[in-house]
Coordinates of C-alpha atoms in Angstrom, one line a residue:
X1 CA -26.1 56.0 -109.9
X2 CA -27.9 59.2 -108.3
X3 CA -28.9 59.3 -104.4
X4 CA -32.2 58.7 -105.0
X5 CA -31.9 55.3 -107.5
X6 CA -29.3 54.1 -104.6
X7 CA -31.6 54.3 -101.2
X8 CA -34.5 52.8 -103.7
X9 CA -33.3 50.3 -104.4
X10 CA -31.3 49.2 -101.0
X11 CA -34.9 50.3 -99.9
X12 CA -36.4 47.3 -101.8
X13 CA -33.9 45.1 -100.7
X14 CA -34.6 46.4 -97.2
X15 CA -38.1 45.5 -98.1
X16 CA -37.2 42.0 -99.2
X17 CA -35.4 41.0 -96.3
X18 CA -38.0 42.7 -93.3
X19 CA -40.7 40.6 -95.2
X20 CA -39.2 37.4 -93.5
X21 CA -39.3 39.4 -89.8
X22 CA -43.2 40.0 -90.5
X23 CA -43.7 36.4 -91.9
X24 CA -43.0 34.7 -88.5
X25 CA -46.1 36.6 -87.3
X26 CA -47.7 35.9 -90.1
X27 CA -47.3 32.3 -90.0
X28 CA -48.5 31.8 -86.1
X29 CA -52.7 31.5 -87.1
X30 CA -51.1 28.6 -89.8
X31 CA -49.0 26.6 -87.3
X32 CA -52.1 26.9 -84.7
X33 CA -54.5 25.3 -87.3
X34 CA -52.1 22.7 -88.6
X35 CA -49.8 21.4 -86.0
X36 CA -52.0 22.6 -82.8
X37 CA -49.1 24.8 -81.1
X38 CA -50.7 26.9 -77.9
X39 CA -49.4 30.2 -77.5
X40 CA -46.4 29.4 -75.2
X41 CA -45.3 27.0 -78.5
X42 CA -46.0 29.9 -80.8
X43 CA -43.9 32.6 -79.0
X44 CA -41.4 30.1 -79.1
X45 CA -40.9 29.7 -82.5
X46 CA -40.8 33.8 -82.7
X47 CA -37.9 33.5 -79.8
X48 CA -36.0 31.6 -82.1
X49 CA -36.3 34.4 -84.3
X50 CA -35.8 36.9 -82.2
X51 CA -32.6 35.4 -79.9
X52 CA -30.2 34.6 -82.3
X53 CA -30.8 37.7 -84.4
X54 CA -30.7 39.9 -81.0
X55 CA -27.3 38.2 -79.9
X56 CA -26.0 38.3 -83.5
X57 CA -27.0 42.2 -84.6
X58 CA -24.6 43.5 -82.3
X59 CA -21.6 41.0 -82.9
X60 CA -22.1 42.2 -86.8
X61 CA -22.0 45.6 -85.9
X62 CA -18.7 45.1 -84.2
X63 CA -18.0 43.5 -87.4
X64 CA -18.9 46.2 -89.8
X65 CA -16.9 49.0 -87.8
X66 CA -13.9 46.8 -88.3
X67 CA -14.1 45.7 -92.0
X68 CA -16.6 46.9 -94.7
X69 CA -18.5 44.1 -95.7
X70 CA -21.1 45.3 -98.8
X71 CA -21.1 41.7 -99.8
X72 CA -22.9 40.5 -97.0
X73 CA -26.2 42.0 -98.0
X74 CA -27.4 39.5 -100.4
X75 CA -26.0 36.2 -98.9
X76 CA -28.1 37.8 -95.4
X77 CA -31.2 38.1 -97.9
X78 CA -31.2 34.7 -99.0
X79 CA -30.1 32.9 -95.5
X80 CA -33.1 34.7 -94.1
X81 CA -35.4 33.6 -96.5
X82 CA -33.6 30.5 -96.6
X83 CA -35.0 29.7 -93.3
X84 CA -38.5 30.5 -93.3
X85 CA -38.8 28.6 -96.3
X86 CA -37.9 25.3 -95.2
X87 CA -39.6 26.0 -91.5
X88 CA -43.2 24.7 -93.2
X89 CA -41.8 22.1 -94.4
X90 CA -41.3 19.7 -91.1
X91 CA -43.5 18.7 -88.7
X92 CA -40.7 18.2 -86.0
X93 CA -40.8 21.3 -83.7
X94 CA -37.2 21.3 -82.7
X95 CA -36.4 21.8 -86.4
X96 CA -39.2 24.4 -87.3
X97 CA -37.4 26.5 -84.4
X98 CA -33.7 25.4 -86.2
X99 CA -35.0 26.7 -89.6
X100 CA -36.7 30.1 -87.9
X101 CA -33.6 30.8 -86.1
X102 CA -31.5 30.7 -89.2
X103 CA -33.3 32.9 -90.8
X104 CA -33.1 35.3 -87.5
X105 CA -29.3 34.9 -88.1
X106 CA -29.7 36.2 -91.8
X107 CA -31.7 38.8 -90.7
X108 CA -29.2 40.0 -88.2
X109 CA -26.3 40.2 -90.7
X110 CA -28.0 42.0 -92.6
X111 CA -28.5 45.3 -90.8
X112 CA -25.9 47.0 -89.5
X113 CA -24.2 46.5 -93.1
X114 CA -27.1 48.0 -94.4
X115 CA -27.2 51.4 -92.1
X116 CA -23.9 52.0 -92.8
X117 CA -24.1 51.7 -96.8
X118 CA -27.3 53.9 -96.3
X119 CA -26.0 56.2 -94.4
X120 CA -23.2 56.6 -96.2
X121 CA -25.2 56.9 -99.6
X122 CA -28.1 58.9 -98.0
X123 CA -25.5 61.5 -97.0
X124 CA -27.0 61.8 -93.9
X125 CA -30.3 63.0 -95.2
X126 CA -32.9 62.2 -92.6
X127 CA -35.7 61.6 -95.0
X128 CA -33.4 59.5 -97.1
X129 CA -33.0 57.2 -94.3
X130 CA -36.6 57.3 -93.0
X131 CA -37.2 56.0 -97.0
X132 CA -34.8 53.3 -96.8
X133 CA -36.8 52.4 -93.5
X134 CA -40.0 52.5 -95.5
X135 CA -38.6 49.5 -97.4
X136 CA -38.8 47.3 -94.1
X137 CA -42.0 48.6 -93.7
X138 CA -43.4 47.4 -96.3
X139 CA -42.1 44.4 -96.2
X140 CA -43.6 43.4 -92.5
X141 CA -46.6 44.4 -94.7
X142 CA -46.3 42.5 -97.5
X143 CA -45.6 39.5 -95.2
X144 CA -49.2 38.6 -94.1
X145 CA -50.9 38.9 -97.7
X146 CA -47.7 36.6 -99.2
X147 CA -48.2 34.1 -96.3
X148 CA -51.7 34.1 -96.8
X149 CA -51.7 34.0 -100.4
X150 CA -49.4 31.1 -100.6
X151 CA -50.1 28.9 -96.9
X152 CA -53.5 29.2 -96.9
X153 CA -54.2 28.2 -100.5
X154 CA -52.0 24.8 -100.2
X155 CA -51.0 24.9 -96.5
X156 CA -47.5 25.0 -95.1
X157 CA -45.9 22.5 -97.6
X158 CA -46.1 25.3 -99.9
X159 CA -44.0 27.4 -98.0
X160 CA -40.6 26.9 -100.0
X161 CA -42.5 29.5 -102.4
X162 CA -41.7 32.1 -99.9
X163 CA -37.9 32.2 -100.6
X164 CA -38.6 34.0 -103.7
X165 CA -38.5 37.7 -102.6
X166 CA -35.1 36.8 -100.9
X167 CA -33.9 35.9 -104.1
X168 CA -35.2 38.8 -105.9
X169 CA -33.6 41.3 -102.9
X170 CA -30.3 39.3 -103.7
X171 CA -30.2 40.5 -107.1
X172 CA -31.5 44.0 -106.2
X173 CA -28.5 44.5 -104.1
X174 CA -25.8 44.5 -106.6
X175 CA -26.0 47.6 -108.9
X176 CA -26.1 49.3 -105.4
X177 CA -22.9 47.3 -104.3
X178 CA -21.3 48.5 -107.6
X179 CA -22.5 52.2 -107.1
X180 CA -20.9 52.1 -103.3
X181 CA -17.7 50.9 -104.9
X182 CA -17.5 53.4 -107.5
X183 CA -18.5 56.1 -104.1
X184 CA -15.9 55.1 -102.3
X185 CA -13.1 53.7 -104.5
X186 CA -11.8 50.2 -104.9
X187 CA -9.2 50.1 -102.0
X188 CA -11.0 52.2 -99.8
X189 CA -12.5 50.6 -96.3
X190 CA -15.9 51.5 -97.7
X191 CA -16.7 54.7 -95.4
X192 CA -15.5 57.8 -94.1
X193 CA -13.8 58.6 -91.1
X194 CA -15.7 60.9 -88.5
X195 CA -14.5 63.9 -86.1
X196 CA -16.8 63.2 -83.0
X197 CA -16.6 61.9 -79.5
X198 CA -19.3 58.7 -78.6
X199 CA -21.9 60.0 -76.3
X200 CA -22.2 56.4 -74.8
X201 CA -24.5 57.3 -71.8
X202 CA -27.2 58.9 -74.2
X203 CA -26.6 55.7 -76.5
X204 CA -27.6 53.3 -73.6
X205 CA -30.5 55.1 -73.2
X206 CA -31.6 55.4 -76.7
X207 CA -31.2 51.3 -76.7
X208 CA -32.9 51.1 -73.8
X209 CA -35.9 52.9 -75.2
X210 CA -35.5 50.9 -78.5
X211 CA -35.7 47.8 -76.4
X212 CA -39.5 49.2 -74.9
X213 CA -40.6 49.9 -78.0
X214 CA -39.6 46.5 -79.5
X215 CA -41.6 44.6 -77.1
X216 CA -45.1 46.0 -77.8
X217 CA -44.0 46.3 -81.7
X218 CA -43.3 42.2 -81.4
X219 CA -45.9 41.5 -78.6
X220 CA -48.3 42.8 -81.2
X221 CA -47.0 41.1 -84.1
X222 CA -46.6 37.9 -82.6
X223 CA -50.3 38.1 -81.3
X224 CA -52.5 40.9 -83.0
X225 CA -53.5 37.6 -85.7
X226 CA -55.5 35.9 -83.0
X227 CA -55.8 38.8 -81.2
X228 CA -58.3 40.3 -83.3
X229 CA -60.5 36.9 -84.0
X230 CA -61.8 37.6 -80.3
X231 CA -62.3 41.4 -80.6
X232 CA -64.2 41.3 -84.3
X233 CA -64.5 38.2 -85.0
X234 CA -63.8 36.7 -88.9
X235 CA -61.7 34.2 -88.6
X236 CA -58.3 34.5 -89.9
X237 CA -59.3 37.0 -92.0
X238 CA -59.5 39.6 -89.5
X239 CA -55.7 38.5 -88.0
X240 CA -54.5 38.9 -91.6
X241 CA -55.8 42.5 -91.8
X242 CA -54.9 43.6 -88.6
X243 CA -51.7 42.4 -89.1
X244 CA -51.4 44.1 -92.3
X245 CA -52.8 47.7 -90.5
X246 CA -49.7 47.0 -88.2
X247 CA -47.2 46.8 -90.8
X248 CA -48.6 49.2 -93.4
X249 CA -49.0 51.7 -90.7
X250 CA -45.2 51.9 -90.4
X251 CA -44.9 52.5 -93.4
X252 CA -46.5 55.9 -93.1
X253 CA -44.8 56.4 -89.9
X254 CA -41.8 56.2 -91.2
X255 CA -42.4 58.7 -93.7
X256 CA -43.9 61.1 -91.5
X257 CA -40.5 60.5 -89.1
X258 CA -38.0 62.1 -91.8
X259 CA -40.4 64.5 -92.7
X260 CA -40.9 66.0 -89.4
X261 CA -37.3 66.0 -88.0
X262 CA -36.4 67.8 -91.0
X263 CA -38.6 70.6 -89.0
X264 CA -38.2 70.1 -85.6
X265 CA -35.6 67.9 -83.9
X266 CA -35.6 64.4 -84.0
X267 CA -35.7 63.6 -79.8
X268 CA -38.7 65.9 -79.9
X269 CA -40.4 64.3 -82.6
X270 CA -40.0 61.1 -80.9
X271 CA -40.8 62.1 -77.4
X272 CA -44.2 63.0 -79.0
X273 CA -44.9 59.8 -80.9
X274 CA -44.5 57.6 -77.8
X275 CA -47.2 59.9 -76.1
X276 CA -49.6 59.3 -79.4
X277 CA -48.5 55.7 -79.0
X278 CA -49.8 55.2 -75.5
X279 CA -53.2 56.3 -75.7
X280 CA -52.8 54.1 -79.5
X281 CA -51.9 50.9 -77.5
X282 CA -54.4 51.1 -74.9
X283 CA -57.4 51.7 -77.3
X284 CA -55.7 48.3 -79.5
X285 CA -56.5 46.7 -75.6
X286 CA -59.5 47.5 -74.7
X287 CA -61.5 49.2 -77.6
X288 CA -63.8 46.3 -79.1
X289 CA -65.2 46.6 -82.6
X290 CA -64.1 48.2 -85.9
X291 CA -62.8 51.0 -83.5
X292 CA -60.2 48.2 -83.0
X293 CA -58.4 48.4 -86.4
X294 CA -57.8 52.3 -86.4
X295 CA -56.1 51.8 -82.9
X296 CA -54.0 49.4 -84.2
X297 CA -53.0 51.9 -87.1
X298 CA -52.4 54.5 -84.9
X299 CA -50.2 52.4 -82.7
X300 CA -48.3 51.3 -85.7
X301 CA -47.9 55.2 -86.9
X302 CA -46.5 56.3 -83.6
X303 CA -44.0 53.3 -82.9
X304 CA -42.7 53.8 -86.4
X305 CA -42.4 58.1 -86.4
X306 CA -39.6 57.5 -84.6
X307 CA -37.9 54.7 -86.0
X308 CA -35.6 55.5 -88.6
X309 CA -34.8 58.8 -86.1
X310 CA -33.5 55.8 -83.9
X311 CA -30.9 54.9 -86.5
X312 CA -29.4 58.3 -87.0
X313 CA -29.9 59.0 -83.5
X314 CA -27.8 55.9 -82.3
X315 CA -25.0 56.8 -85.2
X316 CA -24.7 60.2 -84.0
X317 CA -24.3 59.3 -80.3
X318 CA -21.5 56.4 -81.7
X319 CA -20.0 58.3 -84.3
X320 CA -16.9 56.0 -84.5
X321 CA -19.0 53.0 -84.3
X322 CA -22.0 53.1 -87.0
X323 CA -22.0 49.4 -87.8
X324 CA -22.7 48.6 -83.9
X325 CA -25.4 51.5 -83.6
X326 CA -27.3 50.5 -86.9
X327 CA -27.2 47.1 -86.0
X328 CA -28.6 47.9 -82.3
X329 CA -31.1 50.7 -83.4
X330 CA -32.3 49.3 -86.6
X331 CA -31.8 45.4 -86.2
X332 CA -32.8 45.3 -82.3
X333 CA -35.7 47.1 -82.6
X334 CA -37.6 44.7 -84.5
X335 CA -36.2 41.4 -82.6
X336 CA -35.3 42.0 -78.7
X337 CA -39.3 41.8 -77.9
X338 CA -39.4 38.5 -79.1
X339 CA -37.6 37.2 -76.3
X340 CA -40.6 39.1 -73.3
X341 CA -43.3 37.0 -76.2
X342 CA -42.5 33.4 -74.7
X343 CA -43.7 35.1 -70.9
X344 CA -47.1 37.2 -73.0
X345 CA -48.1 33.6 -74.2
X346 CA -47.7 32.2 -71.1
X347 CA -50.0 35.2 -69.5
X348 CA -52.3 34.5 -72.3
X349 CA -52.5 30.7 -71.3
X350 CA -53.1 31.2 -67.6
X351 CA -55.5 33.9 -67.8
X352 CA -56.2 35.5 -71.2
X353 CA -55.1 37.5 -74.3
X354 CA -56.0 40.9 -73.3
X355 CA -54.6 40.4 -69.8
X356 CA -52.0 39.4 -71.4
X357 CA -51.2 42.6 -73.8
X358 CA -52.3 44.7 -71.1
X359 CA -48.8 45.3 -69.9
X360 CA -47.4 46.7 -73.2
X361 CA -49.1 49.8 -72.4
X362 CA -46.1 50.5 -69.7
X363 CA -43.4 50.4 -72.5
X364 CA -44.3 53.4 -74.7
X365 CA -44.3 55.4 -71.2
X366 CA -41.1 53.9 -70.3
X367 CA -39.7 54.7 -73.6
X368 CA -41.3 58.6 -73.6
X369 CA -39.5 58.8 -70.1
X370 CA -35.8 58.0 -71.8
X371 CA -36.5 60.4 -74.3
X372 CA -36.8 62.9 -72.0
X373 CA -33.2 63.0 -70.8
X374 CA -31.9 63.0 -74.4
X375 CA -30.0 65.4 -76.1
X376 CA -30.6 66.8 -79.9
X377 CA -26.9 65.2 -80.7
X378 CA -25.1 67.5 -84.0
X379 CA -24.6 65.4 -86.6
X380 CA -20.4 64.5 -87.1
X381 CA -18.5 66.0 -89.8
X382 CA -17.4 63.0 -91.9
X383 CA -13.5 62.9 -93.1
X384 CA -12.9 61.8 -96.8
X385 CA -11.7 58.3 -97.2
X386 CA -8.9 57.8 -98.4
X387 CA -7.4 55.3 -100.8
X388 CA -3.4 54.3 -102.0
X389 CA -2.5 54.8 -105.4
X390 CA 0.9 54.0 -106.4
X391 CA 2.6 56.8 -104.8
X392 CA 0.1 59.3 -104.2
X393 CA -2.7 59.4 -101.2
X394 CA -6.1 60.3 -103.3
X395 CA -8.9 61.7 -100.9
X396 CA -12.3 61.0 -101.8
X397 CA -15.4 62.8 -100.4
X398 CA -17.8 60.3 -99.0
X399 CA -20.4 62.8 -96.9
X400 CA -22.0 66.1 -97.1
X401 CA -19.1 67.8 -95.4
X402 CA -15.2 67.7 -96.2
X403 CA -12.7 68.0 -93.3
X404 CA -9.0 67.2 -94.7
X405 CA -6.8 64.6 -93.0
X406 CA -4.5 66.4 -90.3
X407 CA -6.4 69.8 -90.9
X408 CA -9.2 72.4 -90.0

């Protein structure tokens, strides 16, 4: 299977498994209507999305550097989808969060195995991985327009319905399974070795500015729905398109991220994104009107530049550990602000929903700041994996470089 036919299609899955992340969101305005939740229960439930799978992310990672574990990507995709499908299906709060948080759980597994098998098949192509990005993208996208299609027509007992792209992105992962075996052999670990020291310090920070970014990329999620009934009115129809602007924006971002640190260098690209983004974040504040939906585009477009960057960012600063820095720059960035979302709905409830989002404009600054003391990392030479075969050592080349074992 060629390059391009492997990161599409883990790009779909990727796609099919984000989807549940952006249907959370997406289901808030729905569990408002029908079971009355204020805004303090409604961050809840996207805690319990967001805690597990924030905990978890890293525990796989530490996982994934140990064993290669390809299988887990579509028993991930059907445990998250799993969950949100049976979340509609109670009235019992306790167990809507039980349900969510399984489905944070799948999520989690799911994506540090997933940056390594991309990386690995991407060959460290930056615009291959800002593709397979895309795929999440588009699937936070999708999320609002299959909620609405599907809650809104029969409410949330229809919401078993929803487990159908999970099982569709559990099929979709296994001709790429079978083209990663055939890549790396069948007693391989799965991967190459690297030549490379960790640059832990500048992977702290690079966490640390993932972590800012996910808390106004989940504060806005979580809220933007209800957000922009006040600011243009419509109903729920206005959430579910500025909720869609959100997501679809990232997809573009993302795009526009691989494309651009193919020119220039990926901390610069970034460092200039976050600058877009704050200007983007307090216009989504304060600007009323239609004005209000291409702020929230922009916004979108500069938080997502910069995210597949992240991934190969965090991979090159841990080049021994690319499970743990996938899982922390890919799966974290989309969860960790859920758990600052309990303490916006709180705000919200005491005073209002713009006082309330108010703050986010701090974390894009914060983030710019931490980008600022980065370094352009070089990319680690990847060594050839190597398999046993009777009695003879076959090496295999698994990158876009070759370095043999115990050589120069």
């Amino acid at each position: 299977m060629s390059r391009t036919k492997s990161i599409t299609l883990l790009s779909v899955g990727h796609a099919c498994v984000d989807i549940y992340q952006g249907t959370v969101a997406s289901l808030v305005p729905f569990f408002v209507a029908e079971r009355a939740y204020g805004y303090a229960a409604v961050s809840g439930i996207v805690l319990a999305a967001s805690v597990l799978s924030s905990v978890a992310q890293p525990v796989f990672g530490l996982l994934t550097d140990r064993w290669a574990m390809p299988w887990i990507l579509p028993v991930s995709t059907v445990l998250g989808g799993l969950g949100i499908a049976l979340s509609g299906l109670s009235g019992s709060y306790p167990l809507t969060l039980l349900f969510v948080a399984m489905s944070g759980v799948g999520v989690a597994a799911y994506h540090p195995e997933s940056a390594r098998v991309a990386r690995l098949l991407s060959e460290g192509s930056h615009s291959a991985m800002g593709w397979f990005s895309v795929g999440g993208n588009l699937g936070f996208a999708a999320a609002p327009l299959m909620v609405t299609a599907v809650v809104a027509s029969g409410g949330l007992r229809l919401s078993p319905l929803l487990v159908l792209p999970a099982l569709a992105g559990s099929v979709l992962c296994l001709p790429v399974l079978r083209a990663l075996q055939k890549k790396t052999g069948p007693g391989s670990s799965g991967g190459p070795a690297v030549v490379g020291a960790d640059d832990k310090a500048s992977f702290v920070k690079l966490s640390l500015a993932v972590v800012f970014r996910s808390i106004v990329f989940v504060g806005l999620s979580t809220f933007i729905s209800l957000y922009a009934q006040q600011r243009v009115g419509g109903g729920t129809t206005a959430g579910t398109v500025a909720l869609f602007v959100l997501y679809i924006g990232g997809a573009m971002g993302s795009v526009a991220g691989g494309s651009l640190a193919n020119r220039w260098d990926r901390v610069t690209v970034a460092r200039w994104s976050y600058l877009l983004t704050i200007a983007a974040v307090a216009g989504t504040v304060f600007i009323p009107g239609p004005a209000f939906y291409a702020f929230v585009a922009l916004t979108s477009i500069g938080l997502y530049v910069p995210f597949s960057l992240h991934v190969t960012l965090g991979q090159d600063y841990l080049p021994t550990r690319v499970g743990t820095a996938g899982g922390v720059t890919l799966g974290l960035t989309v969860s960790i602000g859920g758990l600052a979302s309990p303490l916006i709905g709180s705000v919200a409830d005491a005073t209002s929903l713009r006082t309330a989002l108010a703050p986010l404009i701090l974390m894009p600054v914060l983030s710019w700041l931490l980008f600022r003391t980065l370094p352009e990392p070089t990319a680690p030479k990847p060594v050839p994996a190597v398999r046993q075969t009777g009695n003879d050592t076959d090496a295999e080349l698994t990158g876009s470089s070759f370095r043999p074992l115990g050589g120069s």
